[in-house]
GROMACS .gro file of C-alpha atoms in nm:
model
  354
    1UNK     CA    1   6.958  14.878  15.452
    2UNK     CA    2   6.644  15.047  15.582
    3UNK     CA    3   6.314  14.872  15.638
    4UNK     CA    4   6.085  14.890  15.328
    5UNK     CA    5   5.761  14.796  15.533
    6UNK     CA    6   5.592  14.462  15.559
    7UNK     CA    7   5.649  14.223  15.289
    8UNK     CA    8   5.431  13.928  15.163
    9UNK     CA    9   5.573  13.579  15.147
   10UNK     CA   10   5.677  13.489  14.784
   11UNK     CA   11   5.489  13.192  14.649
   12UNK     CA   12   5.806  13.015  14.501
   13UNK     CA   13   6.175  13.104  14.558
   14UNK     CA   14   6.487  12.909  14.475
   15UNK     CA   15   6.662  12.762  14.783
   16UNK     CA   16   7.021  12.858  14.818
   17UNK     CA   17   7.284  12.587  14.736
   18UNK     CA   18   7.553  12.475  14.988
   19UNK     CA   19   7.852  12.734  14.971
   20UNK     CA   20   7.645  12.964  14.745
   21UNK     CA   21   7.747  13.334  14.737
   22UNK     CA   22   7.455  13.579  14.806
   23UNK     CA   23   7.464  13.758  14.466
   24UNK     CA   24   7.463  13.411  14.289
   25UNK     CA   25   7.158  13.307  14.472
   26UNK     CA   26   6.974  13.632  14.397
   27UNK     CA   27   7.062  13.635  14.029
   28UNK     CA   28   6.962  13.263  13.997
   29UNK     CA   29   6.622  13.308  14.199
   30UNK     CA   30   6.540  13.619  13.984
   31UNK     CA   31   6.596  13.437  13.645
   32UNK     CA   32   6.380  13.144  13.784
   33UNK     CA   33   6.065  13.354  13.816
   34UNK     CA   34   6.165  13.566  13.506
   35UNK     CA   35   6.261  13.911  13.653
   36UNK     CA   36   6.567  14.132  13.659
   37UNK     CA   37   6.783  14.081  13.958
   38UNK     CA   38   6.749  14.454  14.080
   39UNK     CA   39   6.360  14.409  14.052
   40UNK     CA   40   6.379  14.098  14.264
   41UNK     CA   41   6.611  14.268  14.522
   42UNK     CA   42   6.344  14.533  14.565
   43UNK     CA   43   6.068  14.283  14.601
   44UNK     CA   44   6.267  14.117  14.883
   45UNK     CA   45   6.262  14.451  15.063
   46UNK     CA   46   6.636  14.530  15.008
   47UNK     CA   47   6.663  14.912  15.045
   48UNK     CA   48   6.856  14.989  14.726
   49UNK     CA   49   6.897  15.302  14.505
   50UNK     CA   50   6.873  15.388  14.138
   51UNK     CA   51   6.603  15.361  13.864
   52UNK     CA   52   6.756  15.149  13.593
   53UNK     CA   53   7.016  14.999  13.805
   54UNK     CA   54   7.036  14.957  14.179
   55UNK     CA   55   7.387  15.011  14.335
   56UNK     CA   56   7.419  14.879  14.685
   57UNK     CA   57   7.809  14.917  14.778
   58UNK     CA   58   7.825  14.628  15.044
   59UNK     CA   59   7.602  14.384  14.838
   60UNK     CA   60   7.723  14.032  14.913
   61UNK     CA   61   7.979  14.156  15.162
   62UNK     CA   62   7.760  14.209  15.463
   63UNK     CA   63   7.382  14.199  15.566
   64UNK     CA   64   7.220  14.366  15.858
   65UNK     CA   65   7.003  14.143  16.081
   66UNK     CA   66   6.703  14.360  15.994
   67UNK     CA   67   6.758  14.281  15.618
   68UNK     CA   68   6.818  13.924  15.674
   69UNK     CA   69   6.497  13.893  15.869
   70UNK     CA   70   6.308  14.070  15.585
   71UNK     CA   71   6.438  13.827  15.352
   72UNK     CA   72   6.334  13.541  15.577
   73UNK     CA   73   5.966  13.692  15.588
   74UNK     CA   74   5.957  13.705  15.201
   75UNK     CA   75   6.114  13.374  15.129
   76UNK     CA   76   6.072  13.161  15.424
   77UNK     CA   77   6.442  13.082  15.411
   78UNK     CA   78   6.615  13.116  15.760
   79UNK     CA   79   6.779  13.460  15.811
   80UNK     CA   80   7.108  13.288  15.928
   81UNK     CA   81   7.129  13.123  15.583
   82UNK     CA   82   7.143  13.458  15.419
   83UNK     CA   83   7.404  13.608  15.665
   84UNK     CA   84   7.622  13.307  15.610
   85UNK     CA   85   7.633  13.389  15.233
   86UNK     CA   86   7.809  13.712  15.280
   87UNK     CA   87   8.186  13.746  15.237
   88UNK     CA   88   8.237  13.933  15.548
   89UNK     CA   89   8.112  13.617  15.743
   90UNK     CA   90   8.375  13.380  15.579
   91UNK     CA   91   8.591  13.239  15.849
   92UNK     CA   92   8.927  13.343  15.691
   93UNK     CA   93   8.800  13.705  15.618
   94UNK     CA   94   8.811  14.017  15.846
   95UNK     CA   95   8.505  14.207  15.839
   96UNK     CA   96   8.529  14.576  15.700
   97UNK     CA   97   8.541  14.845  15.963
   98UNK     CA   98   8.341  15.162  15.933
   99UNK     CA   99   8.103  15.270  15.658
  100UNK     CA  100   8.155  15.112  15.336
  101UNK     CA  101   8.230  15.324  15.019
  102UNK     CA  102   8.341  15.198  14.683
  103UNK     CA  103   8.717  15.295  14.760
  104UNK     CA  104   8.716  15.140  15.103
  105UNK     CA  105   8.569  14.829  14.971
  106UNK     CA  106   8.826  14.801  14.706
  107UNK     CA  107   9.100  14.839  14.955
  108UNK     CA  108   8.921  14.582  15.185
  109UNK     CA  109   8.902  14.292  14.901
  110UNK     CA  110   9.263  14.357  14.825
  111UNK     CA  111   9.382  14.344  15.175
  112UNK     CA  112   9.168  14.017  15.271
  113UNK     CA  113   9.248  13.851  14.935
  114UNK     CA  114   8.879  13.827  14.820
  115UNK     CA  115   8.689  13.922  14.502
  116UNK     CA  116   8.364  14.099  14.598
  117UNK     CA  117   8.213  14.106  14.239
  118UNK     CA  118   8.283  13.796  14.026
  119UNK     CA  119   8.536  13.531  14.091
  120UNK     CA  120   8.651  13.206  13.950
  121UNK     CA  121   8.450  12.926  13.837
  122UNK     CA  122   8.461  12.555  13.769
  123UNK     CA  123   8.282  12.497  13.413
  124UNK     CA  124   8.209  12.143  13.505
  125UNK     CA  125   8.021  12.240  13.838
  126UNK     CA  126   7.802  12.513  13.668
  127UNK     CA  127   7.708  12.272  13.394
  128UNK     CA  128   7.495  12.107  13.654
  129UNK     CA  129   7.368  12.415  13.844
  130UNK     CA  130   7.473  12.767  13.761
  131UNK     CA  131   7.599  12.855  14.123
  132UNK     CA  132   7.892  13.066  14.214
  133UNK     CA  133   8.041  12.921  14.529
  134UNK     CA  134   8.141  13.158  14.809
  135UNK     CA  135   8.497  13.013  14.847
  136UNK     CA  136   8.560  13.072  14.471
  137UNK     CA  137   8.572  13.440  14.574
  138UNK     CA  138   8.889  13.376  14.773
  139UNK     CA  139   9.190  13.496  14.583
  140UNK     CA  140   9.389  13.178  14.701
  141UNK     CA  141   9.109  12.953  14.547
  142UNK     CA  142   9.283  12.741  14.284
  143UNK     CA  143   9.110  12.390  14.209
  144UNK     CA  144   8.771  12.226  14.200
  145UNK     CA  145   8.814  11.932  14.446
  146UNK     CA  146   8.545  11.745  14.264
  147UNK     CA  147   8.649  11.762  13.900
  148UNK     CA  148   9.029  11.802  13.964
  149UNK     CA  149   9.062  12.102  13.727
  150UNK     CA  150   9.196  12.454  13.774
  151UNK     CA  151   8.934  12.716  13.853
  152UNK     CA  152   8.880  12.939  13.539
  153UNK     CA  153   8.963  13.323  13.584
  154UNK     CA  154   8.896  13.464  13.228
  155UNK     CA  155   8.591  13.428  13.003
  156UNK     CA  156   8.674  13.296  12.661
  157UNK     CA  157   8.395  13.499  12.514
  158UNK     CA  158   8.475  13.863  12.624
  159UNK     CA  159   8.853  13.825  12.750
  160UNK     CA  160   8.744  13.974  13.112
  161UNK     CA  161   8.741  13.817  13.448
  162UNK     CA  162   8.443  13.576  13.468
  163UNK     CA  163   8.121  13.771  13.559
  164UNK     CA  164   8.323  14.052  13.695
  165UNK     CA  165   8.140  14.299  13.489
  166UNK     CA  166   7.804  14.137  13.549
  167UNK     CA  167   7.721  14.354  13.855
  168UNK     CA  168   8.004  14.588  13.855
  169UNK     CA  169   8.037  14.763  14.191
  170UNK     CA  170   7.720  14.582  14.297
  171UNK     CA  171   7.499  14.732  14.015
  172UNK     CA  172   7.206  14.512  13.971
  173UNK     CA  173   6.988  14.566  13.650
  174UNK     CA  174   6.633  14.652  13.711
  175UNK     CA  175   6.487  14.695  13.364
  176UNK     CA  176   6.677  14.438  13.150
  177UNK     CA  177   6.450  14.154  13.236
  178UNK     CA  178   6.552  13.793  13.333
  179UNK     CA  179   6.932  13.751  13.289
  180UNK     CA  180   7.070  13.379  13.263
  181UNK     CA  181   7.297  13.298  13.554
  182UNK     CA  182   7.465  13.031  13.335
  183UNK     CA  183   7.624  13.279  13.116
  184UNK     CA  184   7.916  13.528  13.178
  185UNK     CA  185   7.703  13.825  13.160
  186UNK     CA  186   7.971  14.086  13.159
  187UNK     CA  187   7.853  14.417  12.996
  188UNK     CA  188   8.034  14.448  12.666
  189UNK     CA  189   8.259  14.753  12.605
  190UNK     CA  190   8.078  15.012  12.397
  191UNK     CA  191   7.751  14.870  12.461
  192UNK     CA  192   7.483  15.037  12.670
  193UNK     CA  193   7.306  14.690  12.752
  194UNK     CA  194   7.482  14.415  12.552
  195UNK     CA  195   7.611  14.131  12.762
  196UNK     CA  196   7.866  13.854  12.698
  197UNK     CA  197   7.659  13.539  12.622
  198UNK     CA  198   7.947  13.291  12.675
  199UNK     CA  199   7.803  12.992  12.866
  200UNK     CA  200   8.011  12.922  13.174
  201UNK     CA  201   7.999  12.554  13.106
  202UNK     CA  202   8.169  12.582  12.781
  203UNK     CA  203   8.478  12.747  12.916
  204UNK     CA  204   8.802  12.551  12.865
  205UNK     CA  205   8.915  12.328  13.147
  206UNK     CA  206   9.268  12.233  13.254
  207UNK     CA  207   9.289  11.915  13.455
  208UNK     CA  208   9.554  11.913  13.724
  209UNK     CA  209   9.495  11.592  13.903
  210UNK     CA  210   9.501  11.533  14.276
  211UNK     CA  211   9.815  11.714  14.385
  212UNK     CA  212   9.661  12.051  14.396
  213UNK     CA  213   9.360  11.927  14.556
  214UNK     CA  214   9.586  11.816  14.853
  215UNK     CA  215   9.774  12.163  14.859
  216UNK     CA  216   9.430  12.326  14.877
  217UNK     CA  217   9.279  12.118  15.148
  218UNK     CA  218   9.391  12.344  15.448
  219UNK     CA  219   9.238  12.644  15.269
  220UNK     CA  220   8.891  12.462  15.253
  221UNK     CA  221   8.927  12.360  15.616
  222UNK     CA  222   8.979  12.706  15.703
  223UNK     CA  223   8.696  12.832  15.492
  224UNK     CA  224   8.462  12.584  15.671
  225UNK     CA  225   8.561  12.745  16.007
  226UNK     CA  226   8.773  12.465  16.130
  227UNK     CA  227   9.114  12.520  16.300
  228UNK     CA  228   9.432  12.470  16.090
  229UNK     CA  229   9.787  12.415  16.187
  230UNK     CA  230  10.042  12.683  16.121
  231UNK     CA  231  10.402  12.568  16.232
  232UNK     CA  232  10.264  12.294  16.441
  233UNK     CA  233  10.043  12.499  16.635
  234UNK     CA  234   9.671  12.498  16.599
  235UNK     CA  235   9.532  12.838  16.504
  236UNK     CA  236   9.198  13.001  16.389
  237UNK     CA  237   9.108  13.021  16.028
  238UNK     CA  238   9.170  13.377  16.013
  239UNK     CA  239   9.512  13.356  16.171
  240UNK     CA  240   9.615  13.090  15.929
  241UNK     CA  241   9.505  13.298  15.628
  242UNK     CA  242   9.687  13.583  15.769
  243UNK     CA  243   9.997  13.365  15.793
  244UNK     CA  244   9.958  13.257  15.447
  245UNK     CA  245   9.942  13.616  15.313
  246UNK     CA  246  10.260  13.704  15.507
  247UNK     CA  247  10.460  13.380  15.403
  248UNK     CA  248  10.357  13.454  15.032
  249UNK     CA  249  10.516  13.806  15.057
  250UNK     CA  250  10.839  13.633  15.190
  251UNK     CA  251  10.834  13.380  14.924
  252UNK     CA  252  10.779  13.635  14.648
  253UNK     CA  253  11.045  13.880  14.760
  254UNK     CA  254  11.309  13.678  14.946
  255UNK     CA  255  11.301  13.298  14.833
  256UNK     CA  256  11.570  13.182  14.576
  257UNK     CA  257  11.488  12.950  14.283
  258UNK     CA  258  11.693  12.673  14.443
  259UNK     CA  259  11.487  12.731  14.783
  260UNK     CA  260  11.160  12.708  14.590
  261UNK     CA  261  11.286  12.376  14.423
  262UNK     CA  262  11.384  12.238  14.755
  263UNK     CA  263  11.032  12.291  14.882
  264UNK     CA  264  10.897  12.099  14.599
  265UNK     CA  265  10.820  12.350  14.328
  266UNK     CA  266  10.895  12.216  13.997
  267UNK     CA  267  11.208  12.350  13.815
  268UNK     CA  268  11.137  12.208  13.468
  269UNK     CA  269  10.804  12.106  13.276
  270UNK     CA  270  10.825  11.747  13.400
  271UNK     CA  271  10.656  11.555  13.691
  272UNK     CA  272  10.376  11.646  13.906
  273UNK     CA  273  10.291  12.003  13.925
  274UNK     CA  274  10.498  12.086  13.619
  275UNK     CA  275  10.216  12.323  13.511
  276UNK     CA  276  10.327  12.569  13.782
  277UNK     CA  277  10.678  12.645  13.626
  278UNK     CA  278  10.537  12.940  13.427
  279UNK     CA  279  10.406  13.136  13.714
  280UNK     CA  280  10.718  13.114  13.946
  281UNK     CA  281  10.882  13.416  13.786
  282UNK     CA  282  10.541  13.614  13.745
  283UNK     CA  283  10.488  13.664  14.115
  284UNK     CA  284  10.819  13.849  14.187
  285UNK     CA  285  10.766  14.219  14.280
  286UNK     CA  286  10.393  14.181  14.326
  287UNK     CA  287  10.396  14.305  14.698
  288UNK     CA  288  10.064  14.322  14.871
  289UNK     CA  289   9.875  14.201  14.569
  290UNK     CA  290   9.651  13.905  14.582
  291UNK     CA  291   9.695  13.606  14.350
  292UNK     CA  292   9.583  13.733  14.005
  293UNK     CA  293   9.490  13.392  13.881
  294UNK     CA  294   9.405  13.026  13.980
  295UNK     CA  295   9.771  12.950  13.866
  296UNK     CA  296   9.915  13.198  14.099
  297UNK     CA  297   9.681  13.069  14.374
  298UNK     CA  298   9.820  12.713  14.308
  299UNK     CA  299  10.176  12.881  14.363
  300UNK     CA  300  10.064  13.026  14.694
  301UNK     CA  301   9.921  12.702  14.822
  302UNK     CA  302  10.222  12.506  14.721
  303UNK     CA  303  10.464  12.738  14.880
  304UNK     CA  304  10.310  12.948  15.171
  305UNK     CA  305  10.034  12.707  15.234
  306UNK     CA  306  10.221  12.380  15.254
  307UNK     CA  307  10.514  12.553  15.431
  308UNK     CA  308  10.289  12.655  15.729
  309UNK     CA  309  10.077  12.339  15.742
  310UNK     CA  310  10.273  12.045  15.592
  311UNK     CA  311  10.625  12.118  15.655
  312UNK     CA  312  10.856  12.034  15.941
  313UNK     CA  313  10.774  12.310  16.183
  314UNK     CA  314  11.132  12.391  16.295
  315UNK     CA  315  11.272  12.380  15.941
  316UNK     CA  316  10.984  12.604  15.810
  317UNK     CA  317  11.050  12.856  16.079
  318UNK     CA  318  11.415  12.867  16.014
  319UNK     CA  319  11.333  12.931  15.652
  320UNK     CA  320  11.093  13.212  15.745
  321UNK     CA  321  11.368  13.365  15.972
  322UNK     CA  322  11.627  13.356  15.691
  323UNK     CA  323  11.404  13.525  15.416
  324UNK     CA  324  11.288  13.802  15.681
  325UNK     CA  325  11.663  13.863  15.758
  326UNK     CA  326  11.721  13.905  15.400
  327UNK     CA  327  11.442  14.168  15.358
  328UNK     CA  328  11.582  14.360  15.656
  329UNK     CA  329  11.932  14.372  15.503
  330UNK     CA  330  11.796  14.480  15.172
  331UNK     CA  331  11.576  14.764  15.328
  332UNK     CA  332  11.251  14.596  15.212
  333UNK     CA  333  11.112  14.480  15.543
  334UNK     CA  334  10.889  14.794  15.608
  335UNK     CA  335  10.732  14.746  15.262
  336UNK     CA  336  10.679  14.376  15.260
  337UNK     CA  337  10.654  14.274  15.643
  338UNK     CA  338  10.489  14.575  15.815
  339UNK     CA  339  10.138  14.568  15.614
  340UNK     CA  340  10.100  14.189  15.698
  341UNK     CA  341  10.118  14.199  16.092
  342UNK     CA  342   9.758  14.162  16.167
  343UNK     CA  343   9.629  13.835  16.289
  344UNK     CA  344   9.950  13.645  16.217
  345UNK     CA  345   9.992  13.334  16.438
  346UNK     CA  346  10.241  13.371  16.719
  347UNK     CA  347  10.490  13.108  16.591
  348UNK     CA  348  10.496  13.279  16.264
  349UNK     CA  349  10.540  13.625  16.416
  350UNK     CA  350  10.818  13.491  16.630
  351UNK     CA  351  10.981  13.331  16.318
  352UNK     CA  352  11.000  13.664  16.144
  353UNK     CA  353  11.128  13.850  16.454
  354UNK     CA  354  10.801  14.032  16.574
   0.00000   0.00000   0.00000
């Protein structure tokens, strides 16, 4: 982003909420003063392109120090607050390397298990304040720890991923006027400017209780930048998340139904976590793909996450070794294991024979 010259301090700007994503704040702050998000972005001095819409490729992913300082000058909000709202600065995520293009950004978000544009949502949270939390953009995010409900993936109004088409590929509307951050806002198919008006707070909620909150706790610890244990060893957030991605591939491709049941996965529609039964078969064969739903994320947290963090380290290492051996014998090791070597914790790497 290039400098757009000296900027005046705006008289009133919405203050970012804790854990809020950058695009969520910009959309919300623009609505508060009655202007389009793209128009507001230009007023803040962000160097963007386009007339009717602006299309910054890395919007919400990374922010230069120069741009953050311009935002501080315009809003009075510290520059560090804005840089901390970018996906590339999340502790579990590896920053993209080189110049960002649309294709490279798509590859990066799939590799890092994040969703750049849109994400999951807790309808009960946004009923209070229409804020999209940054950790909801993690593909492994599954549950709201406050309301004990599954995060919602799909809008009941348009049938698409929640807010995924609101700013597709970072395109920020300039001429539409103020856009309510409390609605889905996806651009409707076959309509030049029509948007989904379904209110996020009205989306159906599935209450799952405390068990999934416990399974997700290590993910939120890692998101907050705190070290997490993997096979008994304290590791960095990024290493732990890399370990989860690798173990997920092993579970998907090598673990038997009996082994999953032995790990605590329900085998019938009864008891705690019974709602997970429907997803166990759906994750097979999705090598390299991040969890496509909150339900799949719950499966990942219950299997890979708990195996690394809450299981007996020696037993867990033995299971990983057995699954890795199966993949080697089947000839699938190169496809499943090789792409997941980066940042993996040393004990996890040793368990799979690296």
